[in-house]
Coordinates of C-alpha atoms and ligand atoms in Angstrom, one line a residue:
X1 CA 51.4 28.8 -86.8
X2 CA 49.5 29.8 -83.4
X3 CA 49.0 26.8 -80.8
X4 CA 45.8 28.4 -80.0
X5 CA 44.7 27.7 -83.9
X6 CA 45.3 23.9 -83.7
X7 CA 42.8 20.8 -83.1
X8 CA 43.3 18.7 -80.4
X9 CA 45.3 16.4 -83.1
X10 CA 47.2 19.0 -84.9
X11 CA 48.5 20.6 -81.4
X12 CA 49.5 17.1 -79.8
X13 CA 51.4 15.7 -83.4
X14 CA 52.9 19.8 -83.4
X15 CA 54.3 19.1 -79.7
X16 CA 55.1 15.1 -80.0
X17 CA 57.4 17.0 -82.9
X18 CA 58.8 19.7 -81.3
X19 CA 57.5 22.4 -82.6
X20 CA 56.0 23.7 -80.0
X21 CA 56.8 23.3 -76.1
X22 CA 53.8 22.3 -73.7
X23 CA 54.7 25.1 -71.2
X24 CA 54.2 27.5 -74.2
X25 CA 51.0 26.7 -75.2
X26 CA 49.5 26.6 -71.6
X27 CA 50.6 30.0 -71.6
X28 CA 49.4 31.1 -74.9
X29 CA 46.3 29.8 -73.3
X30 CA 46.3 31.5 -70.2
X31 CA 46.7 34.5 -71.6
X32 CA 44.4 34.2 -73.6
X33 CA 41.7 33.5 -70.9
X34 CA 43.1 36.2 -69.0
X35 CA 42.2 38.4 -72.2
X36 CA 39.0 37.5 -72.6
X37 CA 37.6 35.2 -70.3
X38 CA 36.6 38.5 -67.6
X39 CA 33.5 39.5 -70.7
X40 CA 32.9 36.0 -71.9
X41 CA 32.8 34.3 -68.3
X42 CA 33.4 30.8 -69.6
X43 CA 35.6 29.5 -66.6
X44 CA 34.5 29.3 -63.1
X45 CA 38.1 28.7 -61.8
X46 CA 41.4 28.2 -63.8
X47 CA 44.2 26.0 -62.6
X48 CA 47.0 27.8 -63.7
X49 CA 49.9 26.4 -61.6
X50 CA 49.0 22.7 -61.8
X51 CA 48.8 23.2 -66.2
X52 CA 52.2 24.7 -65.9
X53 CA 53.5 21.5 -63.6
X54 CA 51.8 19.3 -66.0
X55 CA 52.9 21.1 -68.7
X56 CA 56.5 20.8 -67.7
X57 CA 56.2 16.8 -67.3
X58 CA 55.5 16.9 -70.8
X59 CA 58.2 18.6 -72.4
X60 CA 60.6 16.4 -69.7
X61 CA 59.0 13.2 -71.2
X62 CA 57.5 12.3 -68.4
X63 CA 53.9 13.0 -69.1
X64 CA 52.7 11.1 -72.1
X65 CA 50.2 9.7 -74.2
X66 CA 47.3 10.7 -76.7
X67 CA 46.4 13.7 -75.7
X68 CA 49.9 14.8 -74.3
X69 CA 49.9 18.4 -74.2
X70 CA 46.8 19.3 -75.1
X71 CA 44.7 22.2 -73.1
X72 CA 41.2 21.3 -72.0
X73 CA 38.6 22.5 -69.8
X74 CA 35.7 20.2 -68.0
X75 CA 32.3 21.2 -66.9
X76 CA 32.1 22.0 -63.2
X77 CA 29.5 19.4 -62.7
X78 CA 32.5 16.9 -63.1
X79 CA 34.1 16.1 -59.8
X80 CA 38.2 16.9 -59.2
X81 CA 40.4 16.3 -56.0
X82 CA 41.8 19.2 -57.5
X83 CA 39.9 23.0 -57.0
X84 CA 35.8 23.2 -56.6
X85 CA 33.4 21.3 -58.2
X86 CA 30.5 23.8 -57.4
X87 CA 28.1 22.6 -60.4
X88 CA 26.6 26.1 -61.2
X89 CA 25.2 25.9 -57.7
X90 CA 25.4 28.2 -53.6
X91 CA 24.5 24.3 -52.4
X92 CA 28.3 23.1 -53.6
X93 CA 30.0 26.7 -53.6
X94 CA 32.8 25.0 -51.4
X95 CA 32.5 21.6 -52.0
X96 CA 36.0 19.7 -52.5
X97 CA 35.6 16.1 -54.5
X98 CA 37.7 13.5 -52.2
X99 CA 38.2 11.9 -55.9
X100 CA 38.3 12.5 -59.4
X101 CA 35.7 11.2 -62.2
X102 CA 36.7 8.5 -64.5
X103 CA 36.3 10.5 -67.9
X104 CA 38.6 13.5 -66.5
X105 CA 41.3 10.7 -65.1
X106 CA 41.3 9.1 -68.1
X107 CA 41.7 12.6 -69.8
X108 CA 45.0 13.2 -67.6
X109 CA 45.8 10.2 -67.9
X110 CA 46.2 10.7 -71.8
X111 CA 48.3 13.6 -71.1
X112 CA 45.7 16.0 -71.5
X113 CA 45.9 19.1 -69.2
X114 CA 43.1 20.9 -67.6
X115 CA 43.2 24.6 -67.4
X116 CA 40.3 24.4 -65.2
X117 CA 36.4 24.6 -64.7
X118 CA 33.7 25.5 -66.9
X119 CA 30.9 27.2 -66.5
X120 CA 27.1 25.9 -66.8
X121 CA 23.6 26.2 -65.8
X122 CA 22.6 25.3 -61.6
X123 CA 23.1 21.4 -61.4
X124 CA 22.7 21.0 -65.2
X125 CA 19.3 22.2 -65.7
X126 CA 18.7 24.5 -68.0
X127 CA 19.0 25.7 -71.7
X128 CA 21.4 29.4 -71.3
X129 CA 24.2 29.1 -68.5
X130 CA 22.2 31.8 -67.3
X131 CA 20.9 29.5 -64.3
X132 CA 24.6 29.4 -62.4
X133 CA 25.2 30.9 -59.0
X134 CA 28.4 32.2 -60.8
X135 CA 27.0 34.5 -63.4
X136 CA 26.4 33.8 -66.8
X137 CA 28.7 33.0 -69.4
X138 CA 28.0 34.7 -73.3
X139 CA 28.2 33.7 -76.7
X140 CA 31.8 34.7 -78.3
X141 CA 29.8 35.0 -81.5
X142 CA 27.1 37.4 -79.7
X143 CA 27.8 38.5 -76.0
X144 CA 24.3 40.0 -76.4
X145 CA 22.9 36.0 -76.4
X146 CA 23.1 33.1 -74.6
X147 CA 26.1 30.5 -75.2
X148 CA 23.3 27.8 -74.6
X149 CA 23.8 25.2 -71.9
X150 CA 23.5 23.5 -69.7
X151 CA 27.4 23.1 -70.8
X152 CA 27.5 27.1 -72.1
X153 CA 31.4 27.6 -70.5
X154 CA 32.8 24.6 -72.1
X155 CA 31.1 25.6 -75.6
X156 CA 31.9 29.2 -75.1
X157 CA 35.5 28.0 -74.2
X158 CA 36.0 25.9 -77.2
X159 CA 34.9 28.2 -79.4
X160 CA 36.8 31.2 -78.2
X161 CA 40.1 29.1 -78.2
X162 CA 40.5 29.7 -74.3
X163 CA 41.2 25.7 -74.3
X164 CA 41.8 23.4 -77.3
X165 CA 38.3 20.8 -76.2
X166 CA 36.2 20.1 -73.4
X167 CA 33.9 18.1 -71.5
X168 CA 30.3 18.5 -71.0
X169 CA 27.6 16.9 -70.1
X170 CA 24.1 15.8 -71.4
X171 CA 20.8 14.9 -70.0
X172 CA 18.6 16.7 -72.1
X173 CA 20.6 18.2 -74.9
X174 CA 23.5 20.2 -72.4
X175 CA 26.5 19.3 -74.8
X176 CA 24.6 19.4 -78.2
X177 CA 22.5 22.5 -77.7
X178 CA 25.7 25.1 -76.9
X179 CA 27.8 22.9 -78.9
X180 CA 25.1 24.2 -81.8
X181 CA 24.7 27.9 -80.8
X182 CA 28.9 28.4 -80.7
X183 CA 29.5 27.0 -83.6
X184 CA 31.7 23.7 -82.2
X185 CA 31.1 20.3 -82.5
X186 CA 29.7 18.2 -79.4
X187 CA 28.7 14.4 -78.7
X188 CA 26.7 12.9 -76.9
X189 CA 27.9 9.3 -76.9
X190 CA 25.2 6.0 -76.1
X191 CA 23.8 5.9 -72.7
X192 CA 26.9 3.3 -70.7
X193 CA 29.4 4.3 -73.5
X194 CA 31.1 6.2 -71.1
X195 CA 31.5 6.2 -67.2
X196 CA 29.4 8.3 -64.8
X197 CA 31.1 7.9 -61.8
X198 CA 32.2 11.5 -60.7
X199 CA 29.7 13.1 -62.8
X200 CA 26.9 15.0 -60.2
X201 CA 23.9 13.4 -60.9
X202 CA 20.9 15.3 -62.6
X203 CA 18.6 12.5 -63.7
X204 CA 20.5 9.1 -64.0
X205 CA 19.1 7.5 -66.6
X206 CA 19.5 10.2 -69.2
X207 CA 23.1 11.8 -68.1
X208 CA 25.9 11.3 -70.1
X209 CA 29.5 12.4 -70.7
X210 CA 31.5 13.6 -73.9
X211 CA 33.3 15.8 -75.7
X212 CA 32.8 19.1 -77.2
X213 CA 35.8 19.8 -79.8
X214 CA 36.9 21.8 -83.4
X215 CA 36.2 19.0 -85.2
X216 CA 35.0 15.2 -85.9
X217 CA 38.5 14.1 -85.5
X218 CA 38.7 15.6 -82.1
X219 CA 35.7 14.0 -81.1
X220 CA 36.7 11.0 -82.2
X221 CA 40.0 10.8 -79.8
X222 CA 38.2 12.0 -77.1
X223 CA 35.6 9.6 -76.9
X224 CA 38.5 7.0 -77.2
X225 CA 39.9 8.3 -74.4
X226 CA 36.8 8.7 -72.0
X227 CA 34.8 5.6 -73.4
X228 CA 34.9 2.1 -72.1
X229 CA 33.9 -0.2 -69.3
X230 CA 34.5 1.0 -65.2
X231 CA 34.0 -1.1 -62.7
X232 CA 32.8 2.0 -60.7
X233 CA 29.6 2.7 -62.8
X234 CA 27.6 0.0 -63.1
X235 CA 25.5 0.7 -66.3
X236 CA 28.7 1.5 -68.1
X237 CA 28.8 -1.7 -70.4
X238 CA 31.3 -3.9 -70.9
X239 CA 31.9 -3.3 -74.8
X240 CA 35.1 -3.4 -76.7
X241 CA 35.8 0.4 -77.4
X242 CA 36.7 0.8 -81.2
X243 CA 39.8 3.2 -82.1
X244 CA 37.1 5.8 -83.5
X245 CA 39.9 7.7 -84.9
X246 CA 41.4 5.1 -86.9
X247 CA 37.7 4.3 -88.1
X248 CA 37.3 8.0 -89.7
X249 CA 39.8 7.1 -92.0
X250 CA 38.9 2.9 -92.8
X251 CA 36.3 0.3 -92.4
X252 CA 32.6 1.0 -93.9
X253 CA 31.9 4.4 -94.0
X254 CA 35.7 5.9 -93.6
X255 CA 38.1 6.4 -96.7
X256 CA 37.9 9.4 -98.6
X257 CA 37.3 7.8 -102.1
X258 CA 34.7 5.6 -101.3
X259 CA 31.0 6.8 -102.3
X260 CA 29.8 6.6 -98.2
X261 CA 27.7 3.4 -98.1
X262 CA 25.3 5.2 -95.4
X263 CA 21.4 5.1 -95.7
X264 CA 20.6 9.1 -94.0
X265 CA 16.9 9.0 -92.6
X266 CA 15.0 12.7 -92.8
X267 CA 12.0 12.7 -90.4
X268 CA 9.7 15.2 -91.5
X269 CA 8.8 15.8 -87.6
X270 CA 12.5 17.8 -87.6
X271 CA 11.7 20.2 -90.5
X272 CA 9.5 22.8 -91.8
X273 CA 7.6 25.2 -90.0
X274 CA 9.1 25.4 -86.3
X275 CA 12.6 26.2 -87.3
X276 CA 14.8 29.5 -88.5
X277 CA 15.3 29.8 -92.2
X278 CA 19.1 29.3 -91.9
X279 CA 18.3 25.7 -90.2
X280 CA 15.8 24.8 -92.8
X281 CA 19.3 25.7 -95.4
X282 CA 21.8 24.0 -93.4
X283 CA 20.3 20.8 -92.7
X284 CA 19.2 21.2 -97.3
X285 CA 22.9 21.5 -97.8
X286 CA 23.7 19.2 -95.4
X287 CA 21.5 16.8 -97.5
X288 CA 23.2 17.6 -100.6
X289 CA 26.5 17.3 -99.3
X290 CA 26.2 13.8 -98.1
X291 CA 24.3 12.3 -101.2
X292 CA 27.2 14.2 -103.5
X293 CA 28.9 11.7 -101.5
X294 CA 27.1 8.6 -102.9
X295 CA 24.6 8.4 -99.0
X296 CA 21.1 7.3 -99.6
X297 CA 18.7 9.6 -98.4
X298 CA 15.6 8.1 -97.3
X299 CA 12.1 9.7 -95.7
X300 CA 11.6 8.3 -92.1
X301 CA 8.8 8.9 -89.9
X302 CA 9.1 9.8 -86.1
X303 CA 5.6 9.8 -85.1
X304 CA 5.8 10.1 -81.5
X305 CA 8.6 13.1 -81.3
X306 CA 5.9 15.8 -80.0
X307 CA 5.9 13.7 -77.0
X308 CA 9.7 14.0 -76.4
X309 CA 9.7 17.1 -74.1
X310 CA 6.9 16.5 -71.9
X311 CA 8.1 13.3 -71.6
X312 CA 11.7 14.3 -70.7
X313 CA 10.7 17.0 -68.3
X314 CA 8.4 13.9 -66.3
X315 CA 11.2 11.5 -66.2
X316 CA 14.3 13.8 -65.7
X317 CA 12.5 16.4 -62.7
X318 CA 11.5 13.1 -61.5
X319 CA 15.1 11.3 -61.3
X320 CA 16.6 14.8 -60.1
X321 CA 13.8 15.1 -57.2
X322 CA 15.4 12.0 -55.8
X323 CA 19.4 12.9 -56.6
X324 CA 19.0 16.0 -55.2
X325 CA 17.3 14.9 -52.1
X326 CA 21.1 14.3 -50.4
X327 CA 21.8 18.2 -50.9
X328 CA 20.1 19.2 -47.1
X329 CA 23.1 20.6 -45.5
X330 CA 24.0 17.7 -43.5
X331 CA 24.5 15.4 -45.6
X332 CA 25.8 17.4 -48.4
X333 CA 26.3 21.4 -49.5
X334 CA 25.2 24.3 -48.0
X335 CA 24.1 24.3 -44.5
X336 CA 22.3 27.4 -43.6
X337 CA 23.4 29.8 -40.8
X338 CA 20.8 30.9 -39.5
X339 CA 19.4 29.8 -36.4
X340 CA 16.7 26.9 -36.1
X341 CA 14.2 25.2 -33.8
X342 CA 15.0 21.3 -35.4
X343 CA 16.5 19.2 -38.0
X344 CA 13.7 20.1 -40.5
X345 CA 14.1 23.8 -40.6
X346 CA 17.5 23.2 -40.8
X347 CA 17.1 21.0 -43.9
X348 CA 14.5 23.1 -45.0
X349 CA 16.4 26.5 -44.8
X350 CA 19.6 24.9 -46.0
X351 CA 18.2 23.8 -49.2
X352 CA 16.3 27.2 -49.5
X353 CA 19.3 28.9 -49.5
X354 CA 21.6 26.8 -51.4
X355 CA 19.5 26.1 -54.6
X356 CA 18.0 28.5 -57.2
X357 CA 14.8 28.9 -58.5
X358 CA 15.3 26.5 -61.6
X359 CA 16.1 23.7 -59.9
X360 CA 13.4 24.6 -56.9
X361 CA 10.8 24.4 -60.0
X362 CA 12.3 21.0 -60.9
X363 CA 12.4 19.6 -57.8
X364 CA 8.8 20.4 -57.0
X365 CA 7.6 19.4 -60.5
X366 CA 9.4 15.6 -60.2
X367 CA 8.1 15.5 -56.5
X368 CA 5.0 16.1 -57.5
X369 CA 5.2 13.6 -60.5
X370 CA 6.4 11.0 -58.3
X371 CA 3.9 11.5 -55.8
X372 CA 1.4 8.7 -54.6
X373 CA -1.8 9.4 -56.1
X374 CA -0.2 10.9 -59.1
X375 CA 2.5 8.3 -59.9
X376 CA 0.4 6.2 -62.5
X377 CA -0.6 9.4 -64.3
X378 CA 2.4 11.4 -64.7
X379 CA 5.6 9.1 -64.0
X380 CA 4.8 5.8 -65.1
X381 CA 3.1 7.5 -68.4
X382 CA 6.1 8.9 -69.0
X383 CA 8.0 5.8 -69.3
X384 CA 5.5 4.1 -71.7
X385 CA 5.8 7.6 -73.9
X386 CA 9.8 6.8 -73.3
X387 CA 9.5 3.5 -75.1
X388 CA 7.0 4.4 -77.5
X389 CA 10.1 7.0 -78.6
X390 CA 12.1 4.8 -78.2
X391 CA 10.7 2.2 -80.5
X392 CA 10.3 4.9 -83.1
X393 CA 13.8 4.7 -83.9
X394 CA 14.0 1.3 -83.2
X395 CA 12.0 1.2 -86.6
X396 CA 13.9 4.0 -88.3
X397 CA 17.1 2.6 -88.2
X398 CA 15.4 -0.6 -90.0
X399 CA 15.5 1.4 -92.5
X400 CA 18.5 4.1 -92.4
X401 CA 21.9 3.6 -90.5
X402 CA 21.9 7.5 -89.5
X403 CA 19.1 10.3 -88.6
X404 CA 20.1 13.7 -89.9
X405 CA 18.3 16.5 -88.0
X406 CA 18.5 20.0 -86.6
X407 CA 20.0 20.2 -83.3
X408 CA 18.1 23.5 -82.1
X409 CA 14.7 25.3 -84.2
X410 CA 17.1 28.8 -84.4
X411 CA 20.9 30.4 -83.3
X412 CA 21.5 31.3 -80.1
X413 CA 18.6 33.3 -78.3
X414 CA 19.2 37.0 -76.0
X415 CA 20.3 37.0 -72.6
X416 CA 17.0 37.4 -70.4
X417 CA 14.9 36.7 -73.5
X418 CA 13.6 33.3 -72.3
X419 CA 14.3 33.4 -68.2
X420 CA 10.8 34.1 -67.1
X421 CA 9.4 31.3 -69.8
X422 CA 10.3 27.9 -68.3
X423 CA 7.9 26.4 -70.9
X424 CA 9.8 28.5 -73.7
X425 CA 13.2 27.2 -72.5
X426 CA 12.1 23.6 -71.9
X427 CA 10.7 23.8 -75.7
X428 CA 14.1 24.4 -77.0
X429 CA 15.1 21.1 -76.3
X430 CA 12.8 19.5 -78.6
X431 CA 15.3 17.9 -81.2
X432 CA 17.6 16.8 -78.2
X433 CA 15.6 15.3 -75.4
X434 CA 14.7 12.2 -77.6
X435 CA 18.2 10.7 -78.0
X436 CA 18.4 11.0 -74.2
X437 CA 15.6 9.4 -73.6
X438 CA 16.0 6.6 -75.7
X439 CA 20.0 6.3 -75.0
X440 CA 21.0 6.6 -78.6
X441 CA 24.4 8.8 -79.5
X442 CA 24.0 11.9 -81.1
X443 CA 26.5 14.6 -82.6
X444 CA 26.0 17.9 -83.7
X445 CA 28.2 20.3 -85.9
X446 CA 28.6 23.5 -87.5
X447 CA 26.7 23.8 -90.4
X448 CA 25.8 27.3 -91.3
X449 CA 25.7 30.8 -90.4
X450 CA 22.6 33.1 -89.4
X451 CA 23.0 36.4 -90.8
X452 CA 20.8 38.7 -87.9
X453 CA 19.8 42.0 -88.8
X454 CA 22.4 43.4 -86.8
X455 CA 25.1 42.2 -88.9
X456 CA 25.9 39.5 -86.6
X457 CA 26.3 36.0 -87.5
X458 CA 25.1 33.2 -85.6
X459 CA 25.7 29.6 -85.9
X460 CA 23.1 26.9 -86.4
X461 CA 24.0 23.4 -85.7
X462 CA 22.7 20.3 -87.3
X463 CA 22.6 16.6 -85.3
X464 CA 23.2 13.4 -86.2
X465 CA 21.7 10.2 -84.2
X466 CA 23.0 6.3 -84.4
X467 CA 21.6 3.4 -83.6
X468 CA 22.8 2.6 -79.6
X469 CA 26.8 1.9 -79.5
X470 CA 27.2 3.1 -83.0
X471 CA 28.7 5.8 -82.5
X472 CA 31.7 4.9 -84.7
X473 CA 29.0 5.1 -87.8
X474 CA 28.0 8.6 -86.1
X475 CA 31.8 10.0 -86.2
X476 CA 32.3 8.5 -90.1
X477 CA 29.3 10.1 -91.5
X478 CA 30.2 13.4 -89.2
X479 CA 33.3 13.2 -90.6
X480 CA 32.8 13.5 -93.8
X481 CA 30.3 16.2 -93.8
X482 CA 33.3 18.1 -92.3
X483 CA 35.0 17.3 -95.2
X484 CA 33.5 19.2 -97.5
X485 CA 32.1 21.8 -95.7
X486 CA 34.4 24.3 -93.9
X487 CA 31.8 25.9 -91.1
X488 CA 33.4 24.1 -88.2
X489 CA 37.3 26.0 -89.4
X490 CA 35.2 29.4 -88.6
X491 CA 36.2 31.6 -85.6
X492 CA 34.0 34.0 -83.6
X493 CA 35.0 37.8 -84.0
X494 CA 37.1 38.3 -80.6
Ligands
LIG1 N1 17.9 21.9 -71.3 C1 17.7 20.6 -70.8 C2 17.2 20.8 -69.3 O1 17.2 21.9 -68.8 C3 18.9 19.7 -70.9 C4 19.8 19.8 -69.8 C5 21.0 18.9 -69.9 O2 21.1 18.2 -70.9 N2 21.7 18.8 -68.8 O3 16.9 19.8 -68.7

C-alpha cells in the first residue's frame, strides 16, 4: 500500500493505526512534487520544513484530530502567516498575510498539514491557470491542455497525488471547472456555508470556499472541517453544521440498501447540442446509474440559464472593480519604482505594473458597468437577471431535491487555445456561473473519459446542485453515484 494512493480517510485511519508514520508520507509527498511538480507547475511555493515539524507533532501525539496527518495544498488566493499569498498576481508577489484564513486554520487545526500553495489564475479570474504571474500550471492527464481554473494548481495537485486534497475557491465555477477537466471531485458549498475571512476577495457575493478531493467522502470531511459559523465573516450564517460524513452512510438518502428516495431534475437547457459527445454519455449513464438506484428522474425547466454568463460577468467585474480598488501601491501590493510627478501616477503606474491584462479587462468592464449613466442599464439589470435565475431554481427544487447537469460543454481545452478569446473563456463557464449567482451548493465529479484522437483521454465532469444549505443531500446523492461508478479511482498517466 502507497500513502500517495490513499483518500484523505483511508490515509488518516492508515496513520491513526500505525501503519504508516506522518513524517513518511510528507516525504513520499515531497518527493513526489519534487518529481513532477517542475513539468506540471501545480505549486507556487512548497512548505517543506514546517510539513515535516507538523508531521513530527503527529506521530508524537501531539498534533491531532480529523484530518491528522493528512497532506494538503490550498489555493494561493487563501491568506497564511506562513510563506506568500501572491494570488496568481506581480500586485501581491511579496505580500505576507499578518493572519491566517479561517477554512485553512480550521484545516490545521484538524491536523491536516499543508505542503504549501497552489497555483491559479491572476486574482481568481479566469478559466486555464494560464492567467498567473507565475506561469501556468498543466493538466497531468494532457500537459498539452489547460488544468482549468481559476483553482488549476490545486486540481492539478489532487489529481497527480502531489497532496492527498485541497482548497479552492469559487466565484464563477474556479473549483468545479478544473475539478471537472482533472478528473477530481470539487464542491462548491452554499454561499455563508463557509467563512471568507482570509479569502482575497474577487467579487464578494459570489466567492466561496471548499474542497477539491478523490472522492465524495473526502469532500464530505472537509467541508466538516471548514464549514460553520465565524464571527469574522459576517455573511457566514449561523447554522448547525451536520456531520456530512456520518450522513453518507445514514438519514434519507445515505445507506447502501435503501432505493435513494431522491427526485433528480434534468433541465433540457444543460444538454444537447452545445456539449462534447462524451458529456452528452456521462451525464446518460449518470442518469441510469442513479434511477438503478430507485431516484426519480424528472424533466425541469431552467428558462432563464442563457442569461447566466452575461449576468455573472456584470455582477462579478462589477464587485471586483471595487475589491480591487485597495491594490494602488500604497495601500496595498506593488508600488511602482519608477519615478513620478504625484500620488496619481503613482497609483496609476503601480497598478499598471502590478496586474495583468485579465484582470485590467475586468476592472475596466465592472467600472464601466458601475458607472453613473450606465448603472441602471448594466448593473442593476444584472441583479434582476440574478433573481430571475435565481427563482428558476427556486421552482425546480419544488419539484426535484437535486439538479443533475454537466459541469463544463467538453474536457480540458489546449494551452493558448482560448487566451486571445475572452468571450470564448467567459462562455465556458456556462453551467457554473448560475449556482454562484444564486448561492446554491454545487459538486462535480468524475464521470467519464474523452477518448481524443491522439490517444489521450480526458476527463469530463458532471455537477450536481442543492437547494441552499443542502448540501448534505448534494454529498448523499454524490455519493452514491461514486458507488457504482469507478471514474473518480482513475489516475492520470505520470
Ligand atoms: N471562470 C470564471 C471567471 O473567470 C470563474 C472564476 C472563479 O470562479 N474564480 O470569472
Amino acid at each position: 500500500m502507497d500513502p500517495i494512493d490513499l483518500t484523505a480517510i483511508e490515509l488518516r485511519e492508515a496513520i491513526a493505526a500505525g501503519h504508516f508514520r506522518a513524517v513518511d508520507v510528507v516525504e513520499a509527498y515531497l518527493a513526489r512534487i519534487e518529481a513532477l511538480d517542475g513539468e506540471l507547475g501545480c505549486y507556487r511555493e512548497t512548505w517543506p520544513d514546517r510539513a515535516r515539524e507538523r508531521a513530527r507533532q503527529v506521530d508524537a501525539g501531539a498534533l491531532t484530530g480529523p484530518l491528522a496527518g493528512v497532506p494538503v495544498a490550498v489555493k494561493d488566493n487563501l491568506c497564511t502567516d506562513h510563506g506568500l499569498t501572491a494570488c496568481g498576481s506581480r500586485m501581491l508577489e511579496n505580500y505576507r498575510s499578518p493572519f491566517t484564513a479561517t477554512a485553512v486554520a480550521r484545516l490545521e487545526a484538524a491536523g491536516g498539514i499543508i505542503l504549501g500553495k497552489t497555483n491559479m489564475d491572476e486574482f481568481a479570474m479566469g478559466g486555464s491557470t494560464e492567467s498567473s504571474y507565475f506561469g501556468r500550471t498543466v493538466n497531468p492527464w494532457d500537459r498539452s491542455r489547460v488544468p482549468g481554473g481559476s483553482s488549476g494548481g490545486s486540481a492539478a495537485a489532487v489529481a497527480a497525488r502531489l497532496c492527498t486534497a485541497a482548497l479552492g475557491s469559487d466565484t464563477g465555477g474556479s473549483i468545479r471547472q478544473p475539478a471537472a477537466y482533472c478528473g477530481i471531485v470539487g464542491l462548491k458549498p452554499s454561499y455563508g456555508r463557509v467563512s471568507r475571512w482570509g479569502l482575497v476577495a474577487f467579487a464578494s457575493s459570489l466567492d466561496q470556499i471548499g474542497p477539491m478531493t478523490h472522492s465524495v467522502g473526502d469532500a464530505a470531511l472537509l467541508l466538516g472541517i471548514i464549514a460553520g459559523h465565524d464571527p469574522l465573516d459576517s455573511t457566514c450564517v449561523e447554522q448547525r453544521v451536520p456531520d456530512y460524513l456520518a450522513g453518507l452512510e445514514s438519514g434519507e438518502g445515505g445507506g447502501e440498501t435503501a432505493a435513494l428516495p431522491m427526485r433528480i431534475g434534468v433541465a433540457r437547457q444543460y444538454l444537447g447540442g452545445a456539449n462534447h459527445a462524451a458529456v452528452e454519455q456521462a451525464i446518460e449513464q449518470a442518469r441510469e446509474v442513479l434511477a438503478a438506484q430507485g431516484a426519480q428522474l424528472v424533466e425541469i425547466d431552467l428558462p432563464h440559464t442563457e442569461y447566466g454568463v452575461p449576468t455573472y460577468y456584470l455582477v462579478a467585474t462589477s464587485e471586483a472593480s471595487s475589491n480591487l480598488a485597495r491594490y494602488d501601491g500604497v495601500h496595498y501590493g506593488h508600488r511602482t519604482e519608477a519615478p513620478v510627478e504625484d500620488l496619481v501616477e503613482l497609483y496609476s503606474r503601480s497598478r499598471a505594473e502590478g496586474f495583468g491584462d485579465e484582470v485590467k479587462r475586468r476592472i475596466m468592464l465592472g467600472t464601466f458597468a458601475l458607472s453613473s449613466g450606465y448603472f441602471d442599464q448594466y448593473y442593476a439589470r444584472a441583479l434582476k437577471a440574478r433573481r430571475l435565475i435565481r427563482q428558476d431554481f427556486d421552482r425546480a427544487f419544488q419539484q426535484c431535491d437535486v439538479i443533475l447537469t454537466p459541469t463544463a460543454t467538453d474536457p480540458a481545452f489546449r494551452l493558448g487555445e482560448k487566451l486571445d478569446d475572452p468571450l470564448a473563456m467567459y462562455l465556458n463557464d456556462v453551467y457554473t456561473a448560475n449556482c454562484n449567482l444564486a448561492g446554491l451548493p454545487a459538486i462535480s465529479l468524475p464521470a467519464g473519459l474523452a477518448e481524443g484522437e491522439d490517444g489521450t483521454r480526458l476527463p469530463v465532469g458532471l455537477q450536481l446542485i442543492g437547494p441552499l444549505f443542502q448540501e448534505e443531500t448534494l454529498l448523499q446523492a454524490a455519493h452514491r453515484y461514486q458507488r457504482h461508478t469507478d471514474w473518480h479511482t482513475l489516475h492520470p498517466p505520470l
